[in-house]
Short mmCIF file of C-alpha atoms in Angstrom, two decimals:
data_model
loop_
_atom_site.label_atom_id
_atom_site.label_comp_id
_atom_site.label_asym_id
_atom_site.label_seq_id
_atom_site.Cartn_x
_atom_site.Cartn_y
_atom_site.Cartn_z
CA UNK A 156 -8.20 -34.45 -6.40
CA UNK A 157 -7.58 -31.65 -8.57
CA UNK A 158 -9.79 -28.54 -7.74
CA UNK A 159 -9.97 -24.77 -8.61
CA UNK A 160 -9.54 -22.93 -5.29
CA UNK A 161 -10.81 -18.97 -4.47
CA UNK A 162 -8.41 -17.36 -1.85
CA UNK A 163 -11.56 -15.95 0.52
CA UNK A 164 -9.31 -13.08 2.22
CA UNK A 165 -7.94 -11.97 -1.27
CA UNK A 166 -10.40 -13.30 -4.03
CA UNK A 167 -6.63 -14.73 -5.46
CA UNK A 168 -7.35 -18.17 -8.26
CA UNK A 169 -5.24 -20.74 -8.26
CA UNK A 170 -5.92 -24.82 -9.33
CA UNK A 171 -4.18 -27.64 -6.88
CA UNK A 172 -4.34 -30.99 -6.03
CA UNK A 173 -6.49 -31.09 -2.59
CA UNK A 174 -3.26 -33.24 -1.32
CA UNK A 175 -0.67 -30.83 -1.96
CA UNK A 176 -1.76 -27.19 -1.38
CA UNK A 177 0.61 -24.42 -0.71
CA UNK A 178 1.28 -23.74 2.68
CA UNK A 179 0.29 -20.61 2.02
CA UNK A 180 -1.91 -18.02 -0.09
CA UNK A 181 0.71 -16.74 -2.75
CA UNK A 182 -0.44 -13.23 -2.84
CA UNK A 183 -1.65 -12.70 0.58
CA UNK A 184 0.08 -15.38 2.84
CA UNK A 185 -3.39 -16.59 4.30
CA UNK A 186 -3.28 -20.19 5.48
CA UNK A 187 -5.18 -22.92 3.90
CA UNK A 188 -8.19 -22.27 6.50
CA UNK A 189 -9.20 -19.45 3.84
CA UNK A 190 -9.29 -21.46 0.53
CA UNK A 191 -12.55 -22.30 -1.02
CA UNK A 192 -12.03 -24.94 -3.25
CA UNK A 193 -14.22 -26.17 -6.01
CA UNK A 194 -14.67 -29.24 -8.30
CA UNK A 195 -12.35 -28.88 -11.04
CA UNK A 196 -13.43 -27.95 -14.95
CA UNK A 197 -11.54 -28.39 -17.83
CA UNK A 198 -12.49 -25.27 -18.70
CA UNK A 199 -11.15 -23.60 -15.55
CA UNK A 200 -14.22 -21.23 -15.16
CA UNK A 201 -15.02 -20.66 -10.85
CA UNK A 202 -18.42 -20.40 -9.58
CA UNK A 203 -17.21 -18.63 -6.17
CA UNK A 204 -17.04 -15.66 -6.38
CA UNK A 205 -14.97 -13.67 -3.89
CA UNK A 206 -15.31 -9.65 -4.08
CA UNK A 207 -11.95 -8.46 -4.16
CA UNK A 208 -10.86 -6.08 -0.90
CA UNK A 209 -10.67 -2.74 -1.60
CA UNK A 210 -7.04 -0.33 -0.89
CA UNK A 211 -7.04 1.55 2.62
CA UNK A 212 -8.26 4.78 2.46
CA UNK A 213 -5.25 7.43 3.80
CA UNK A 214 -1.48 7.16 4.23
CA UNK A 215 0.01 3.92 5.26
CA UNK A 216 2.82 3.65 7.60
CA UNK A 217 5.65 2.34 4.75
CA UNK A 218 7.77 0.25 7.32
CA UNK A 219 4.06 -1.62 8.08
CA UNK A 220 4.77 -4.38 5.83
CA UNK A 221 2.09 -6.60 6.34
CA UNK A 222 -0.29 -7.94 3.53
CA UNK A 223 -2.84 -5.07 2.20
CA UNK A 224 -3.86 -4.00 -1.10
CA UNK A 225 -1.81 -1.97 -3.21
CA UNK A 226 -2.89 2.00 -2.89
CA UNK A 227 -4.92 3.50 -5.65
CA UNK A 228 -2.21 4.76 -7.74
CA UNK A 229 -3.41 8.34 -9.69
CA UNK A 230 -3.78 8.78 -12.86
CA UNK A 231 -2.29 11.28 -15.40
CA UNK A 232 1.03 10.41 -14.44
CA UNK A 233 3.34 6.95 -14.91
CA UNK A 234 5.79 8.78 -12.02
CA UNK A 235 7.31 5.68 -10.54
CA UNK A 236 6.37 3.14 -12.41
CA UNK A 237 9.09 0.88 -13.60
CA UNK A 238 8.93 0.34 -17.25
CA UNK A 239 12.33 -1.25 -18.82
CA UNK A 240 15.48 -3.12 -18.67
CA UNK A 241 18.68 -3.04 -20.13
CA UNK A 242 21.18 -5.61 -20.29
CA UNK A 243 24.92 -4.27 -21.41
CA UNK A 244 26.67 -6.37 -24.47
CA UNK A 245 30.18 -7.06 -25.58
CA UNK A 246 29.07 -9.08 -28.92
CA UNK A 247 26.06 -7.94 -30.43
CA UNK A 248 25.63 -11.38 -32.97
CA UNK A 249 25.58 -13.76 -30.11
CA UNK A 250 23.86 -11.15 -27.37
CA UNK A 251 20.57 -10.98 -30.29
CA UNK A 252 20.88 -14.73 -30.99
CA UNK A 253 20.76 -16.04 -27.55
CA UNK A 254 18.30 -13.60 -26.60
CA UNK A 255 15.52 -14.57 -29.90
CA UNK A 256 16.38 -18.08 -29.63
CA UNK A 257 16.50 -18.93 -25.58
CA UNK A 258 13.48 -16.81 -24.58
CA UNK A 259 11.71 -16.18 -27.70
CA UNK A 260 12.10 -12.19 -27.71
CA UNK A 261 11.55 -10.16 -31.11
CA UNK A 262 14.24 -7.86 -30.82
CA UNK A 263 15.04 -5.13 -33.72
CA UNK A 264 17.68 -2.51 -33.71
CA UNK A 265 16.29 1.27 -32.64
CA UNK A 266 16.11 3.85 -36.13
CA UNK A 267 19.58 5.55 -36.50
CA UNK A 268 21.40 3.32 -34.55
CA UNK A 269 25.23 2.44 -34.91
CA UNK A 270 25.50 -0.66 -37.15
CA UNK A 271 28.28 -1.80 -35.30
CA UNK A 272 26.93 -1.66 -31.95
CA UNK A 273 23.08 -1.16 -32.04
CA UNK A 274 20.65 -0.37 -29.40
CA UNK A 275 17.73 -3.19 -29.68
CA UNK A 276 14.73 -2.97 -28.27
CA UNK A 277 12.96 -6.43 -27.50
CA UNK A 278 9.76 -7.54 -26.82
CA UNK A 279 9.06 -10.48 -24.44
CA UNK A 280 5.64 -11.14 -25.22
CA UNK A 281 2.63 -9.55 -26.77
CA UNK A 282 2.52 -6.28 -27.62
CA UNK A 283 0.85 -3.44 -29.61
CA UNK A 284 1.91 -1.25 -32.56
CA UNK A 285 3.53 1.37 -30.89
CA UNK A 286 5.77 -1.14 -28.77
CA UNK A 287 4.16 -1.33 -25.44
CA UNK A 288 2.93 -4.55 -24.28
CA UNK A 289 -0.89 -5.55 -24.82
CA UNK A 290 -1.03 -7.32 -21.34
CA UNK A 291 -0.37 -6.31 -17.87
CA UNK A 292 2.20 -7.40 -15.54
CA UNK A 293 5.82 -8.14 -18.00
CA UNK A 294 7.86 -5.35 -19.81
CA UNK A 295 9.93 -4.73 -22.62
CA UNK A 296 13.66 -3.84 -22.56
CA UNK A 297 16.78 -2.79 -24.68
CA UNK A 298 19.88 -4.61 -25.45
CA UNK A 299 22.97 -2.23 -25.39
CA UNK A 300 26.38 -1.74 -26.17
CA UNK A 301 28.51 -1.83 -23.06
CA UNK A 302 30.94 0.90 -24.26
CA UNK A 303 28.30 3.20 -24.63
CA UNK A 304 27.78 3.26 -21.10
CA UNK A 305 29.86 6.48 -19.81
CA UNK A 306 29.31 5.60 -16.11
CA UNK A 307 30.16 2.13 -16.30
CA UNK A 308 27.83 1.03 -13.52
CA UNK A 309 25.62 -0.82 -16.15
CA UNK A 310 22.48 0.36 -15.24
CA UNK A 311 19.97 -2.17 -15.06
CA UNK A 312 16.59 -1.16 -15.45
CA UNK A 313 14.53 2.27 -16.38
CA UNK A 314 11.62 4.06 -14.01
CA UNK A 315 9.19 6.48 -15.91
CA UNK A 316 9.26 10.17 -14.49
CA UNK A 317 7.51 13.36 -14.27
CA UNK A 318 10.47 15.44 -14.24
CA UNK A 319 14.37 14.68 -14.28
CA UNK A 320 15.57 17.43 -12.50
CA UNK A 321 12.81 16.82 -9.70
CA UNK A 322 13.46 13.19 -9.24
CA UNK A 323 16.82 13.37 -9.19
CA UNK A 324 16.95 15.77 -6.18
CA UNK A 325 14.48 14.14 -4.23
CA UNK A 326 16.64 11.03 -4.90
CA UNK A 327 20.08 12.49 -3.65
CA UNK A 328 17.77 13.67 -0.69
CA UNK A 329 17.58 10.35 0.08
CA UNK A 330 20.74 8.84 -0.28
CA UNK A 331 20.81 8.71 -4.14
CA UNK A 332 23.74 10.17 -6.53
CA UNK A 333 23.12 11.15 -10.18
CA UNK A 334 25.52 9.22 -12.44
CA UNK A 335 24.81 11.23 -15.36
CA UNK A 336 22.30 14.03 -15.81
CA UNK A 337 19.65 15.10 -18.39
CA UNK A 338 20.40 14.10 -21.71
CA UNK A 339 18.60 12.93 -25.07
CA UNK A 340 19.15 9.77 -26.91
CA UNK A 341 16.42 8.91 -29.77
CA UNK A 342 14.22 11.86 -29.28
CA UNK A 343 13.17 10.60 -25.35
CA UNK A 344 14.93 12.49 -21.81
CA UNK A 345 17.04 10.26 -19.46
CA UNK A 346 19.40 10.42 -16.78
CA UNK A 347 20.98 7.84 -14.52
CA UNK A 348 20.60 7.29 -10.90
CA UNK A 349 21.98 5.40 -8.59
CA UNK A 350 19.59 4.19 -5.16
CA UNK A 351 20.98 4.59 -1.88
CA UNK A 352 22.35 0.88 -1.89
CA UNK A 353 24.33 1.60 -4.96
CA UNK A 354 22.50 0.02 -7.70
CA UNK A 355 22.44 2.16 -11.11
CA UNK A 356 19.20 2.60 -12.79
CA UNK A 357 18.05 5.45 -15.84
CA UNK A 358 15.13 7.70 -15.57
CA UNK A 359 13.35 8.29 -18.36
CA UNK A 360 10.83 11.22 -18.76
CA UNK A 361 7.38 10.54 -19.74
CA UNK A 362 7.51 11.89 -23.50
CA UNK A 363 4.77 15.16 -24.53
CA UNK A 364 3.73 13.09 -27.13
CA UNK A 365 1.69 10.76 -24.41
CA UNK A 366 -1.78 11.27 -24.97
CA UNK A 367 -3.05 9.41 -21.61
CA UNK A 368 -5.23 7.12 -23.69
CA UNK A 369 -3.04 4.53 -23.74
CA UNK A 370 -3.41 1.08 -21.92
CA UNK A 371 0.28 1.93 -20.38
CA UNK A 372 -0.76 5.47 -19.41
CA UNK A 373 -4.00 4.21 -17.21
CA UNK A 374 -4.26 5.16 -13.24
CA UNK A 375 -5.63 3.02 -10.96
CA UNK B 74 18.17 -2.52 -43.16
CA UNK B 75 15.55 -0.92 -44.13
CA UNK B 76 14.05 1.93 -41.96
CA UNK B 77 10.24 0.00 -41.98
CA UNK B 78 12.52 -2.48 -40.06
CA UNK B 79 13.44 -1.00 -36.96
CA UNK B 80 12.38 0.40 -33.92
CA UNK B 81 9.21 1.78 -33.80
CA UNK B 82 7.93 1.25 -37.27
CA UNK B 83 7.87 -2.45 -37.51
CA UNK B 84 4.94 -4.05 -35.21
CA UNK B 85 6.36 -6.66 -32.39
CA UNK B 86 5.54 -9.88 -33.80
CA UNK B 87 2.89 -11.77 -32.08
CA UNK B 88 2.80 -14.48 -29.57
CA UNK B 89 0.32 -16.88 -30.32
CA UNK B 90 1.61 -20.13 -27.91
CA UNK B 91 -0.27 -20.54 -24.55
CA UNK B 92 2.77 -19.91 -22.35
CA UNK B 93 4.55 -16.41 -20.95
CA UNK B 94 7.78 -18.10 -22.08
CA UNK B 95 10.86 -15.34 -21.82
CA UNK B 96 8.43 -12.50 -20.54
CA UNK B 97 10.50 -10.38 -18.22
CA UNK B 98 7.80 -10.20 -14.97
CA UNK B 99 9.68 -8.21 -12.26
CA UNK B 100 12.70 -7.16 -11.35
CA UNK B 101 14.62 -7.88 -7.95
CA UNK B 102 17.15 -5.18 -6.45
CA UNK B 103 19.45 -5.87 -3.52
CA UNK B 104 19.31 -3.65 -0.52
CA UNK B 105 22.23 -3.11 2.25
CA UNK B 106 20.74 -1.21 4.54
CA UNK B 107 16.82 -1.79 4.63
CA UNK B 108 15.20 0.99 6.17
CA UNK B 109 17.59 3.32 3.96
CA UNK B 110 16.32 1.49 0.95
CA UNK B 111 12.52 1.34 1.87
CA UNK B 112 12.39 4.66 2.49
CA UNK B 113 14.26 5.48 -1.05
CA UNK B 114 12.31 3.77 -3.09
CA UNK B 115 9.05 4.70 -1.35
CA UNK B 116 9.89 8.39 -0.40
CA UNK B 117 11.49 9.05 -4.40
CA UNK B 118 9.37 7.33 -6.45
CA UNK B 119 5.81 6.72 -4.24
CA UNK B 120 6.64 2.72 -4.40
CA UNK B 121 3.68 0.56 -2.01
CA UNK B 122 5.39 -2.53 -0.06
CA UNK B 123 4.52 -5.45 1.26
CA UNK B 124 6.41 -8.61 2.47
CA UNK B 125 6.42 -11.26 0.01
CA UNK B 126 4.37 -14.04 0.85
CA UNK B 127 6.63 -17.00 3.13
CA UNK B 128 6.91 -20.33 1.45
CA UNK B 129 6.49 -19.96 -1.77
CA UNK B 130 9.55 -17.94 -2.73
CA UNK B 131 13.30 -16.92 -1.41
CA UNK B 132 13.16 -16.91 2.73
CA UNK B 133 14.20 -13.87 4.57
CA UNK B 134 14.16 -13.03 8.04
CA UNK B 135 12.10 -10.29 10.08
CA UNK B 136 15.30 -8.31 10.19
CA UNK B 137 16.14 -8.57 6.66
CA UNK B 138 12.43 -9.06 4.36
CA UNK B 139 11.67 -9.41 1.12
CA UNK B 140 9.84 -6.88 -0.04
CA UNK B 141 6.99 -6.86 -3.00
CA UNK B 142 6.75 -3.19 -4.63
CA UNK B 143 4.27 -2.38 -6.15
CA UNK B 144 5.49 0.77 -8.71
CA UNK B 145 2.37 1.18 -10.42
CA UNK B 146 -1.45 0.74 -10.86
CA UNK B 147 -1.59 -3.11 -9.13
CA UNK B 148 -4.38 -6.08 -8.81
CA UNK B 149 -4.79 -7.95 -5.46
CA UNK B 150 -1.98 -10.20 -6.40
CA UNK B 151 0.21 -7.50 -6.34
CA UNK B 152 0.93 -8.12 -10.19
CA UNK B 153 0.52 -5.18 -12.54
CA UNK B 154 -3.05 -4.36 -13.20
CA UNK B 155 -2.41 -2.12 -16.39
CA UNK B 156 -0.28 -3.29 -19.14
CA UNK B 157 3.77 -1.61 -18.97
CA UNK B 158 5.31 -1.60 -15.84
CA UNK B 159 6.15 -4.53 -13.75
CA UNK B 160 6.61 -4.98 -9.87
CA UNK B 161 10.02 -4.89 -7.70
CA UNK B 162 11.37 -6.92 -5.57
CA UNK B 163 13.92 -5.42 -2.69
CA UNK B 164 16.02 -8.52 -1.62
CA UNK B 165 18.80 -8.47 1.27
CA UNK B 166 21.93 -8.12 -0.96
CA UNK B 167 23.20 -11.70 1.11
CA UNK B 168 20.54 -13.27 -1.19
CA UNK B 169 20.71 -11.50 -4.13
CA UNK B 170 24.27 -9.77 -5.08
CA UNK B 171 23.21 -7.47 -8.24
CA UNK B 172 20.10 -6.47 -9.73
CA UNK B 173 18.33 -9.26 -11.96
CA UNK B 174 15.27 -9.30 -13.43
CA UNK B 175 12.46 -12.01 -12.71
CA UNK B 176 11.91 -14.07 -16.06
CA UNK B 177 8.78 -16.58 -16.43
CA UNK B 178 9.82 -19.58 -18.66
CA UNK B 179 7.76 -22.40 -20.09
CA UNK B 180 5.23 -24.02 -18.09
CA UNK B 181 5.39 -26.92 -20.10
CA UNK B 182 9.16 -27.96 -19.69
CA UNK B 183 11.39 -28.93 -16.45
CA UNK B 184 13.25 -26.10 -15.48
CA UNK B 185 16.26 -27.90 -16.12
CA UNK B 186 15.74 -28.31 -19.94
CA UNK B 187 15.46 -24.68 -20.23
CA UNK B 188 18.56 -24.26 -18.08
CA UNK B 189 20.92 -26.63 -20.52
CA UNK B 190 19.63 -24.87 -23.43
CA UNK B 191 21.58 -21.76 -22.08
CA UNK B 192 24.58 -23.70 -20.22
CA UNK B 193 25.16 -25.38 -23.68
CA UNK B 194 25.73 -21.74 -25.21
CA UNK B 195 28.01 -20.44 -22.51
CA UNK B 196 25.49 -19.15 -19.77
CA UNK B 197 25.78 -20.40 -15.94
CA UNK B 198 23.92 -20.96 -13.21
CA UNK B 199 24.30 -18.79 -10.72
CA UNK B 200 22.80 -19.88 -7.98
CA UNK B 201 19.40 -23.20 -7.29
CA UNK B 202 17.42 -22.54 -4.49
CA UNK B 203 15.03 -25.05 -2.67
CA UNK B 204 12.99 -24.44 0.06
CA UNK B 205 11.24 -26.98 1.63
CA UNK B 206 7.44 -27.56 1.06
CA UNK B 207 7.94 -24.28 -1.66
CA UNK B 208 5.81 -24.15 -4.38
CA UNK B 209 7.73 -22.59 -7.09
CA UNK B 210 10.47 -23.51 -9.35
CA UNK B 211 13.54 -21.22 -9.56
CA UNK B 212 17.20 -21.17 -11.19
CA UNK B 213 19.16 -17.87 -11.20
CA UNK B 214 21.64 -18.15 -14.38
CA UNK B 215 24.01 -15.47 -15.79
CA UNK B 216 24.72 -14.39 -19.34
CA UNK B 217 28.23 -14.24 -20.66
CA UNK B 218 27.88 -10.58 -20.42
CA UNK B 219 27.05 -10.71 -16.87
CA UNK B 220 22.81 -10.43 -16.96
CA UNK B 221 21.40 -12.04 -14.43
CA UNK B 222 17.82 -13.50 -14.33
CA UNK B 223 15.82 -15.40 -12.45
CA UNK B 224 13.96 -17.45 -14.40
CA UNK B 225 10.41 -18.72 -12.70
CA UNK B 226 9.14 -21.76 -13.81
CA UNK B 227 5.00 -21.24 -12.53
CA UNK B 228 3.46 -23.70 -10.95
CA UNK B 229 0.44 -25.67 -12.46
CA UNK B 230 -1.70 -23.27 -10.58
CA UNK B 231 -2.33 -20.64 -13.02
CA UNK B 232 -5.91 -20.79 -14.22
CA UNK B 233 -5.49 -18.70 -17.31
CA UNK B 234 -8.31 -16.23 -15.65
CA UNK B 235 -5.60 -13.94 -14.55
CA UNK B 236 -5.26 -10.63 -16.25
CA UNK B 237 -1.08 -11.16 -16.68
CA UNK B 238 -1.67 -14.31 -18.71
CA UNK B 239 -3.15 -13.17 -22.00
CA UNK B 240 -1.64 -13.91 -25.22
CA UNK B 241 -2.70 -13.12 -28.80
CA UNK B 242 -5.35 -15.44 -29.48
CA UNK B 243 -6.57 -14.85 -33.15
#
């Protein structure tokens, strides 16, 4: 019997058949013990209502892996957050067909860019005026010309900063190695990293033009 | 083309089916060495972690986990709970080779349909994983330029309540 079900440890929704529930909660890995299930409506609208658990107050042990809420991340800053990806092409035609026609992105080439090998920046789903997504929880991302990669590591996705100079010394602190430092493309501050397993990735620095109003600038 | 036609002065257009078809969710980065790479990630950029629920997505081991990050402002689910930013995954590099994103495709067609629509242009699959009694749905594929995704077919649990699943309605 179909039924909408209330995790009870993590207030998590989810609709199942009664016969064939997960074997476990999918965002806090409760058993089935903790599901409260209800008759099913087709307009999917619970009557239980679970109050969701609150962060831990204080610093948490990061090799303590076990389920808790995410920490209260502050706000006034988007340090850390990761905000883009790029994918690297070799033929621009077929890289902004397959793209628009397989997964349904709206992808447009960036102001100023090279005809011959533009820099597109795709949405993947709803988004507002000034290019951000409207709804939490998916990004946006750029298509790229491969040969206008100087490191050649084909960096893969793009984490907001404070500060360039800052993150990337903290980062080789840690095992990290700039690939290429502080430099401007389209008015907006990047670099590239790589992480201490290898894997290239830009920083980009949150813009003086963010006025902390917007749904993407929000704390937590 | 006309300047009103590019990046940023044209408006993204707007997505008006009742699916998160092609929305890039996460992204999933191999680690070597994991204490090295929990305490980059956590130490550089103030990343929260948790191991990813067991049986509903890729297995690990207690030596080697898979890790949920949470790099931003996060609901109970561990999804994003402001719109922008997305979560990590860190992945034992025997699992996952190279950095790939996390894709959610329609609901509403077998994963394997969506699969042939990009095998027929070129793309290939990379890599099918089942796990037994798992709940979700996955296929790893690979553009001809070398992109990787996974691309998440969800299960019929969504409810539509959660915050990630809007789309414009009007």
């Amino acid at each position: 019997m179909l039924k909408l079900y209330t995790c009870y440890k993590c207030c998590f929704p989810f609709k199942a058949d009664d016969r064939n529930l997960p074997p476990r909660c999918p965002a806090c890995n409760c058993g089935p013990e903790w599901f409260l299930g209800e008759p099913y409506n087709p307009e999917e609208k619970r009557r239980i209502h679970v109050d969701p658990p609150e962060p831990e107050e204080g610093e948490r042990d990061v090799f303590d892996i076990s389920y808790h809420v995410a920490k209260r991340f502050p706000a006034g800053t988007r340090n850390g957050r990761l905000r883009r990806f790029v994918f690297e092409y070799t033929d621009a035609p077929r890289a902004r067909r397959d793209y628009a026609e397989l997964l349904d992105w709206d992808i447009v080439d960036c102001e100023g860019t090279d005809a011959a090998h533009p820099e597109m920046f795709c949405a993947t789903g709803p988004g507002n005026p000034n290019w951000e997504p409207s709804v939490p929880s998916f990004i946006y991302g750029f298509l790229k010309d491969a040969s206008t990669d100087p490191t050649g590591m084909a960096p893969f996705f793009m984490i907001e900063v404070d500060n360039i100079e800052e993150t990337a010394a903290r980062a080789e602190r840690f095992g990290g190695r700039v690939l290429r430092g502080r430099y401007e493309a389209n008015g907006q501050q990047y670099a590239v990293l790589a992480d201490s397993e290898g894997n290239a990735f830009y920083i980009w620095e949150t813009p003086a033009t963010v006025t902390w109003d917007e749904p993407e600038s929000q704390g937590g | 083309m006309s300047k009103l036609d590019t990046y940023p002065y044209r408006p993204p257009k707007r997505y008006t089916k009742k699916s998160l078809h092609g929305r890039v969710r996460g992204m999933m980065i191999p680690y070597d060495d994991y204490r090295r790479a929990v305490l980059f990630y956590s130490q550089v950029f103030g990343w929260d972690m948790m191991r990813v629920p067991q049986g509903v997505f890729i297995e690990d081991s207690d030596e080697r986990p898979h890790l949920m990050c949470a790099t931003g402002p996060s609901q109970v689910s561990w999804e994003a709970s402001v719109p922008g930013h997305v979560w990590a995954q860190l992945v034992a590099r025997e699992r996952v080779p190279k950095v790939q994103t996390f894709t959610e495709v329609s609901m509403d067609v077998p994963l394997a349909e969506t699969v042939k629509t990009m095998t027929d242009r070129g793309w290939k699959v990379v890599s099918r994983t089942e796990i037994d009694g798992d709940w979700a749905d996955f296929v790893v594929v690979e553009d001809p330029d070398g992109n990787r995704q996974l691309l998440w077919k969800c299960p019929s649990s969504r409810t539509w309540e959660e915050p990630e699943a809007g789309y414009d309605k009007d």
